[in-house]
Short mmCIF file of C-alpha atoms and ligand atoms in Angstrom, two decimals:
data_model
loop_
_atom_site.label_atom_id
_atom_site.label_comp_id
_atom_site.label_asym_id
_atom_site.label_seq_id
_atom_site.Cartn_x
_atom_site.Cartn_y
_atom_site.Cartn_z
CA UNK A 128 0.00 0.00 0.00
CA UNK A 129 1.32 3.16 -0.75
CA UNK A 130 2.36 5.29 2.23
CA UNK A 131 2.70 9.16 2.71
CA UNK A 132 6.15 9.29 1.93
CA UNK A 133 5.66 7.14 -1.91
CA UNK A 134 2.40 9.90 -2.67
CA UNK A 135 5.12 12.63 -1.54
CA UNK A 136 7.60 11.09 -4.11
CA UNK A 137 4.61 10.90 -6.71
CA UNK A 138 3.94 14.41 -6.04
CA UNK A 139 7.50 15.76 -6.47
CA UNK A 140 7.40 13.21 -9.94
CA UNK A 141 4.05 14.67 -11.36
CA UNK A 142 4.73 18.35 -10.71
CA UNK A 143 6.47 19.67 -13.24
CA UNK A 144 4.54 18.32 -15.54
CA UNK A 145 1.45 19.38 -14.19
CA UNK A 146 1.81 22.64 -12.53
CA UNK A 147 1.65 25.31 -14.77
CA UNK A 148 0.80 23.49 -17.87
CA UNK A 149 -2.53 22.61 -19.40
CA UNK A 150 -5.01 19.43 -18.89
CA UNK A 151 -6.69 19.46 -22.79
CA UNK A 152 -9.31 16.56 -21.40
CA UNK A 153 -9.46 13.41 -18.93
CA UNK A 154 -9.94 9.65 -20.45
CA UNK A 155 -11.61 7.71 -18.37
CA UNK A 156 -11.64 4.32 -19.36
CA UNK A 157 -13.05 2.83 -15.92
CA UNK A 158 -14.92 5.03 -13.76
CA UNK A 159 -15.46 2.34 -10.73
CA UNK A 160 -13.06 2.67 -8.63
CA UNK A 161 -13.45 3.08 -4.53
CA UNK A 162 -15.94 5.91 -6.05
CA UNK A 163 -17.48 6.38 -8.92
CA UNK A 164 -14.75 9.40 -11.32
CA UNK A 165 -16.38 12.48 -10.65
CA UNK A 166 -18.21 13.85 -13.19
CA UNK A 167 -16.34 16.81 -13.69
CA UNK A 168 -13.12 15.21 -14.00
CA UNK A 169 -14.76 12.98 -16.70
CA UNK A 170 -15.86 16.84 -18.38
CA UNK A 171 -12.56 18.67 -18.16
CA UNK A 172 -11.52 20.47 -20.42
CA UNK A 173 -8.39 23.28 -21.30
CA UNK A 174 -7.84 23.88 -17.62
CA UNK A 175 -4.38 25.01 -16.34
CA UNK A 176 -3.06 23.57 -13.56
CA UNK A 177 -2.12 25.85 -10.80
CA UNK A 178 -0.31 23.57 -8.30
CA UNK A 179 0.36 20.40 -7.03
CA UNK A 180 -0.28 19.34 -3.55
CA UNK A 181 -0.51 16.82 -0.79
CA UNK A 182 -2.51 16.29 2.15
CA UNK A 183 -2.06 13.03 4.35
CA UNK A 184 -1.82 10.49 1.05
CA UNK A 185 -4.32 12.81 -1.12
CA UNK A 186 -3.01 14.11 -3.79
CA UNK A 187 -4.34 17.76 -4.82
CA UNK A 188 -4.71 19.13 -8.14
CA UNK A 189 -5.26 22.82 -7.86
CA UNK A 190 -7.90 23.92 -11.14
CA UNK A 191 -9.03 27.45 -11.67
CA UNK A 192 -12.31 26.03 -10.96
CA UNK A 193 -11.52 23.62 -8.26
CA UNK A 194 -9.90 20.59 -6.63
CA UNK A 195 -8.81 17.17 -8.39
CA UNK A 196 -8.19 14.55 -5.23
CA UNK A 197 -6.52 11.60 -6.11
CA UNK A 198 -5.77 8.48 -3.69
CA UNK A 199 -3.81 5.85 -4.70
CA UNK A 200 -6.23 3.08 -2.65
CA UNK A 201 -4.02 -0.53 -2.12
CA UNK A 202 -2.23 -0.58 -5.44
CA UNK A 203 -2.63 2.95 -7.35
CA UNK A 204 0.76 4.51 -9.24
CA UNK A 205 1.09 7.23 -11.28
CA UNK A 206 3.11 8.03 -14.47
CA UNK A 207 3.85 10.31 -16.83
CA UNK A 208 4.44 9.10 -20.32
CA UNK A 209 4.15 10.75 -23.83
CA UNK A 210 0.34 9.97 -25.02
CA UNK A 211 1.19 7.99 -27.41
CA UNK A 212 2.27 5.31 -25.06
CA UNK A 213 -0.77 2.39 -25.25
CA UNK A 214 -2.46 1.77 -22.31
CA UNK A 215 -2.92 -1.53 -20.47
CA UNK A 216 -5.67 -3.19 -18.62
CA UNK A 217 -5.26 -1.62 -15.65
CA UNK A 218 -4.91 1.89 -16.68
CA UNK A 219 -8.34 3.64 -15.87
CA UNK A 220 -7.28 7.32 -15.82
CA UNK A 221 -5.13 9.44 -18.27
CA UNK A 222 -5.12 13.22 -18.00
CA UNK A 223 -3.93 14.73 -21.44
CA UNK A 224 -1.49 17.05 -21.47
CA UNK A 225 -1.04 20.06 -24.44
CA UNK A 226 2.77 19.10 -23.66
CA UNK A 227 2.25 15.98 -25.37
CA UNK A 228 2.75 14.15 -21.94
CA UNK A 229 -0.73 11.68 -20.58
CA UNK A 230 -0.70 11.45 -16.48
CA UNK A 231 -1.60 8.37 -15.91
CA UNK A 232 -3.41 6.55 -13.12
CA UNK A 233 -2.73 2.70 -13.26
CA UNK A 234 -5.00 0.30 -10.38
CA UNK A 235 -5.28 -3.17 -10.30
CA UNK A 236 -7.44 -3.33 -7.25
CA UNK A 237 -9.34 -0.33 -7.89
CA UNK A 238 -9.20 1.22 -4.40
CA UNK A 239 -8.03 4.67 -5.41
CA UNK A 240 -10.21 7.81 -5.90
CA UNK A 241 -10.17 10.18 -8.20
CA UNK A 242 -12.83 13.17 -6.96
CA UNK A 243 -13.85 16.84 -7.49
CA UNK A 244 -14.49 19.25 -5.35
CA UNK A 245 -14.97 23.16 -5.72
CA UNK A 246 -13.87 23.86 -1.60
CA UNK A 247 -11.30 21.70 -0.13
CA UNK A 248 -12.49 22.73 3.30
CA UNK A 249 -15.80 21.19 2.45
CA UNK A 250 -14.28 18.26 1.23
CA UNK A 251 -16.08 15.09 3.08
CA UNK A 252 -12.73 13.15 2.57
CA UNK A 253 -10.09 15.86 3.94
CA UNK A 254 -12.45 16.93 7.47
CA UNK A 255 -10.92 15.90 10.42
CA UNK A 256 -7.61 14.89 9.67
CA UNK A 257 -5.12 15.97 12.09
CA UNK A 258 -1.90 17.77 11.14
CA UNK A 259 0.66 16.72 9.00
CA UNK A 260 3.96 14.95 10.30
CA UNK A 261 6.70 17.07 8.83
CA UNK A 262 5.02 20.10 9.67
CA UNK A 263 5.29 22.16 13.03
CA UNK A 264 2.18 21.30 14.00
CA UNK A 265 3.29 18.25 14.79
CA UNK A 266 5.21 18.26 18.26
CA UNK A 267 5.83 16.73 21.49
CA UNK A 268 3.53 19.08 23.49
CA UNK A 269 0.67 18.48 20.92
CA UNK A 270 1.32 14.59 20.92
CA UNK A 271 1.83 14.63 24.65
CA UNK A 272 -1.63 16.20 25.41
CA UNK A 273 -3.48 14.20 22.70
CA UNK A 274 -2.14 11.46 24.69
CA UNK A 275 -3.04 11.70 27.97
CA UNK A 276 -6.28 10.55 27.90
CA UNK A 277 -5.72 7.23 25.59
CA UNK A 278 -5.19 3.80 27.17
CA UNK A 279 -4.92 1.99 24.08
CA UNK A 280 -1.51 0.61 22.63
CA UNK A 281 0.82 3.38 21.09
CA UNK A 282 1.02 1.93 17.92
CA UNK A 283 -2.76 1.65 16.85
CA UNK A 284 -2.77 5.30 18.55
CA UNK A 285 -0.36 6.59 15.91
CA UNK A 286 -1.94 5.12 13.11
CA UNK A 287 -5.17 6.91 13.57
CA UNK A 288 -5.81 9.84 11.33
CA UNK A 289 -7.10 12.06 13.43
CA UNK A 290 -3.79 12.44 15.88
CA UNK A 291 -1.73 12.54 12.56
CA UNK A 292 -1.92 11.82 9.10
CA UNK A 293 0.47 9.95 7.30
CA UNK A 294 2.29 7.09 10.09
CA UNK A 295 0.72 3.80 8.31
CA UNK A 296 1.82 0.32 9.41
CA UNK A 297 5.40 0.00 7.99
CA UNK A 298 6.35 3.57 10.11
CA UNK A 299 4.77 3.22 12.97
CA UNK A 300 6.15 0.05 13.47
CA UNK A 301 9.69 1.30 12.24
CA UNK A 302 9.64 4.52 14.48
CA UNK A 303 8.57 3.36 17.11
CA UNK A 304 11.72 0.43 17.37
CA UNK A 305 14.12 3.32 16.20
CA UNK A 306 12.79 5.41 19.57
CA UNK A 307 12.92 2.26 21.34
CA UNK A 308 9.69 1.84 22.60
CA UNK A 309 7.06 -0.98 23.01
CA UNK A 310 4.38 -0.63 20.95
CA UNK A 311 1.94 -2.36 23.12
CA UNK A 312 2.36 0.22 25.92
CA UNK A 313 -0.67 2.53 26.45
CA UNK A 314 -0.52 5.68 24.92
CA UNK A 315 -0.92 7.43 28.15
CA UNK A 316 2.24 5.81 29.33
CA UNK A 317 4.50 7.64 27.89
CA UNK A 318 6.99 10.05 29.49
CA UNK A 319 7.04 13.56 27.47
CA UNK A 320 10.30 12.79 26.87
CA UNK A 321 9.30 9.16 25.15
CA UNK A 322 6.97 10.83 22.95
CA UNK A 323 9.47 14.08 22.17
CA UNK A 324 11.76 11.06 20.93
CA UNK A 325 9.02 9.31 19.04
CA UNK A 326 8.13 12.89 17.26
CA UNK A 327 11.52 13.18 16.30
CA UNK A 328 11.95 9.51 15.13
CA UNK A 329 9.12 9.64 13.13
CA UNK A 330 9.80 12.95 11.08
CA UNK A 331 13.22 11.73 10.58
CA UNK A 332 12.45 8.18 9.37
CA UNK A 333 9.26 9.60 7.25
CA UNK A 334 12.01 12.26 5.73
CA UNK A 335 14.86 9.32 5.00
CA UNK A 336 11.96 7.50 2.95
CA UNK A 337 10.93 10.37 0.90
CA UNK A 338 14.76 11.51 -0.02
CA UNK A 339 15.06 7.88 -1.05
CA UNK A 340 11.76 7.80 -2.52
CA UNK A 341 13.48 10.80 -4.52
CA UNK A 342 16.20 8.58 -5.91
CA UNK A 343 13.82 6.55 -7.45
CA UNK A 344 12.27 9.75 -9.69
CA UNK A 345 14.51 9.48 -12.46
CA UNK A 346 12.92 6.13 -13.30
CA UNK A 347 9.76 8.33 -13.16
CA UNK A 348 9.10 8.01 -16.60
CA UNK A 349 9.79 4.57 -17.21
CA UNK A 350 6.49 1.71 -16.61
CA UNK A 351 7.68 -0.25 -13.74
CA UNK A 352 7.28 3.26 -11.72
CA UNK A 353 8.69 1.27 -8.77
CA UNK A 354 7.92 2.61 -5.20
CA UNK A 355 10.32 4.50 -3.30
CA UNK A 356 9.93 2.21 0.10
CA UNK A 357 11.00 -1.11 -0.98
CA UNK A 358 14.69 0.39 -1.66
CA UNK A 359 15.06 1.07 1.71
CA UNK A 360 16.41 -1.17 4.70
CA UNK A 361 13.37 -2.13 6.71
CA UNK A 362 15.13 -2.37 10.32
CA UNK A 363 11.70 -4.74 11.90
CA UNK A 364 8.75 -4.67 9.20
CA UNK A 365 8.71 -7.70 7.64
CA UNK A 366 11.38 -9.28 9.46
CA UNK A 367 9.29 -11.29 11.92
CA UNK A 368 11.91 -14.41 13.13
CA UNK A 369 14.94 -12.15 11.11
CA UNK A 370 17.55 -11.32 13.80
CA UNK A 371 17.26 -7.65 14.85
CA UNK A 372 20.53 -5.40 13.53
CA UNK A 373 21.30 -3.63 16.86
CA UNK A 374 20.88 -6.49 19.22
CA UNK A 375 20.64 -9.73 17.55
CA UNK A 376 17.43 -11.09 19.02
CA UNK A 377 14.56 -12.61 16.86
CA UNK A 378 12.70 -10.02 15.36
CA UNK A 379 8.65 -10.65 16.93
CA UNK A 380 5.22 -9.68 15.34
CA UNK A 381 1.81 -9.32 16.88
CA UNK A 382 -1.46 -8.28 15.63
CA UNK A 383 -2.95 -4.97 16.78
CA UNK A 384 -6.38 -3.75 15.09
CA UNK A 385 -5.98 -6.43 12.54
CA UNK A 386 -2.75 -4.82 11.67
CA UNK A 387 0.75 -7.20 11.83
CA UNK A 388 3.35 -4.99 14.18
CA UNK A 389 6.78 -6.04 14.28
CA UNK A 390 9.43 -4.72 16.67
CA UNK A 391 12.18 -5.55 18.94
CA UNK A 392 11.05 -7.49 22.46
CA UNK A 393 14.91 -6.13 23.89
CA UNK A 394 14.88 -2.66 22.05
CA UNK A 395 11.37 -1.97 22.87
CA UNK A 396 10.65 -1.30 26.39
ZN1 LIG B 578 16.92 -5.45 19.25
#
């Protein structure tokens, strides 16, 4: 699935081919995905695009006359490839460019979204999210207070939307071995100093993924579009049984709101 830091690496791949340059009409060649394609996607036509942004894993397609938010669901990409280039089964979106270049949404599960909206702060799918990771919002007083009150484990805790968007099941699990600890303890546990360290962690090991993430962008253009994530070296997620690098013992996993969490039982306290 992708995570925040692979629709960041999209974003920075898309942009300048998008911002600033002209959408001539949308091709829609399967409108069921999560949601039905808005209409007014499917209606475009000669609109500029004015920026290119993110919000948790939305991405945001600034119109003159409104919003185009795009999720990538379990197994969206997107590519940019001269329009000439055919497209395969699984290719249900294709914004044409004047430039000659197609955007193009590819979705084998058809999870993703791709919807309209005139008002992002009336947007059903963008209300109540809490802040974003890498931003200042984000802190150890703000995750401190939001966590005085919760008893349940850490790591479900940080994967809810609402205390911060973004921290899905490979970083939780990763940041929270990296700041050492447990991610069965109860939220409301933790010293301020644990969670200062787990703020930290987080916006440093979300940060590492998306400058790798950016390594990956020159092969932007080519069709594997490979995501940035799988480069990287994992240090618990996925390694149930694996020996863990800093200590050596077996690497555990557990199940926590039908989620697998791996992590350290000696680096985790
Ligand atoms: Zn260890």
């Amino acid at each position: 699935m992708p995570e925040l830091p692979e629709v960041e690496t999209s974003r920075r791949g898309i942009e300048p081919y998008l911002a600033g340059h002209t959408i001539v009409h949308a091709i829609v060649r399967n409108p069921r995905l999560r949601w039905p394609v808005s209409q007014e996607i499917m209606a475009l036509s000669d609109q500029p695009v004015i920026s290119v942004q993110r919000r948790a894993k939305y991405l945001l397609l600034e119109l003159a006359t409104g919003w185009i938010i795009i999720h990538l669901g379990m197994s969206g990409s997107l590519r940019v490839l001269r329009e000439e280039t055919e497209a395969g089964k699984h290719d249900h979106v294709d914004l044409v460019m004047e430039s000659g270049y197609v955007l193009r949404y590819t979705d084998p599960r058809r999870f993703g979204a791709w919807l309209w909206c005139e008002d992002l702060d009336a947007s059903s799918v963008l209300a109540h999210l809490g802040p974003e990771p890498l931003s200042k919002d984000f802190s150890a007083d703000y995750l401190f207070e939001r966590s005085r009150s919760k008893k349940m484990p850490v790591k479900p805790w940080l994967m809810d939307n609402k205390i911060v968007v973004g921290v899905g099941n490979i970083y939780a699990s990763e940041s929270l071995f990296v700041a050492g600890i447990s991610p069965e303890r109860p939220a409301n546990s933790l010293t301020h100093d644990e969670i200062a360290l787990l703020v930290e962690t987080i916006k440093a090991v979300l940060l590492r993924s998306i400058e790798q993430g950016g390594t990956t962008l020159r092969d932007f253009l080519q069709s594997d579009g490979k995501p940035g994530y799988f480069a990287q070296e994992l240090q618990v997620y996925g390694r149930a049984g694996e020996l863990c690098r800093a200590c050596g013992t077996p690497i555990l996993n557990l199940k926590q709101a039908q989620r697998t969490t791996f992590f350290c039982p000696q680096c985790q306290r």
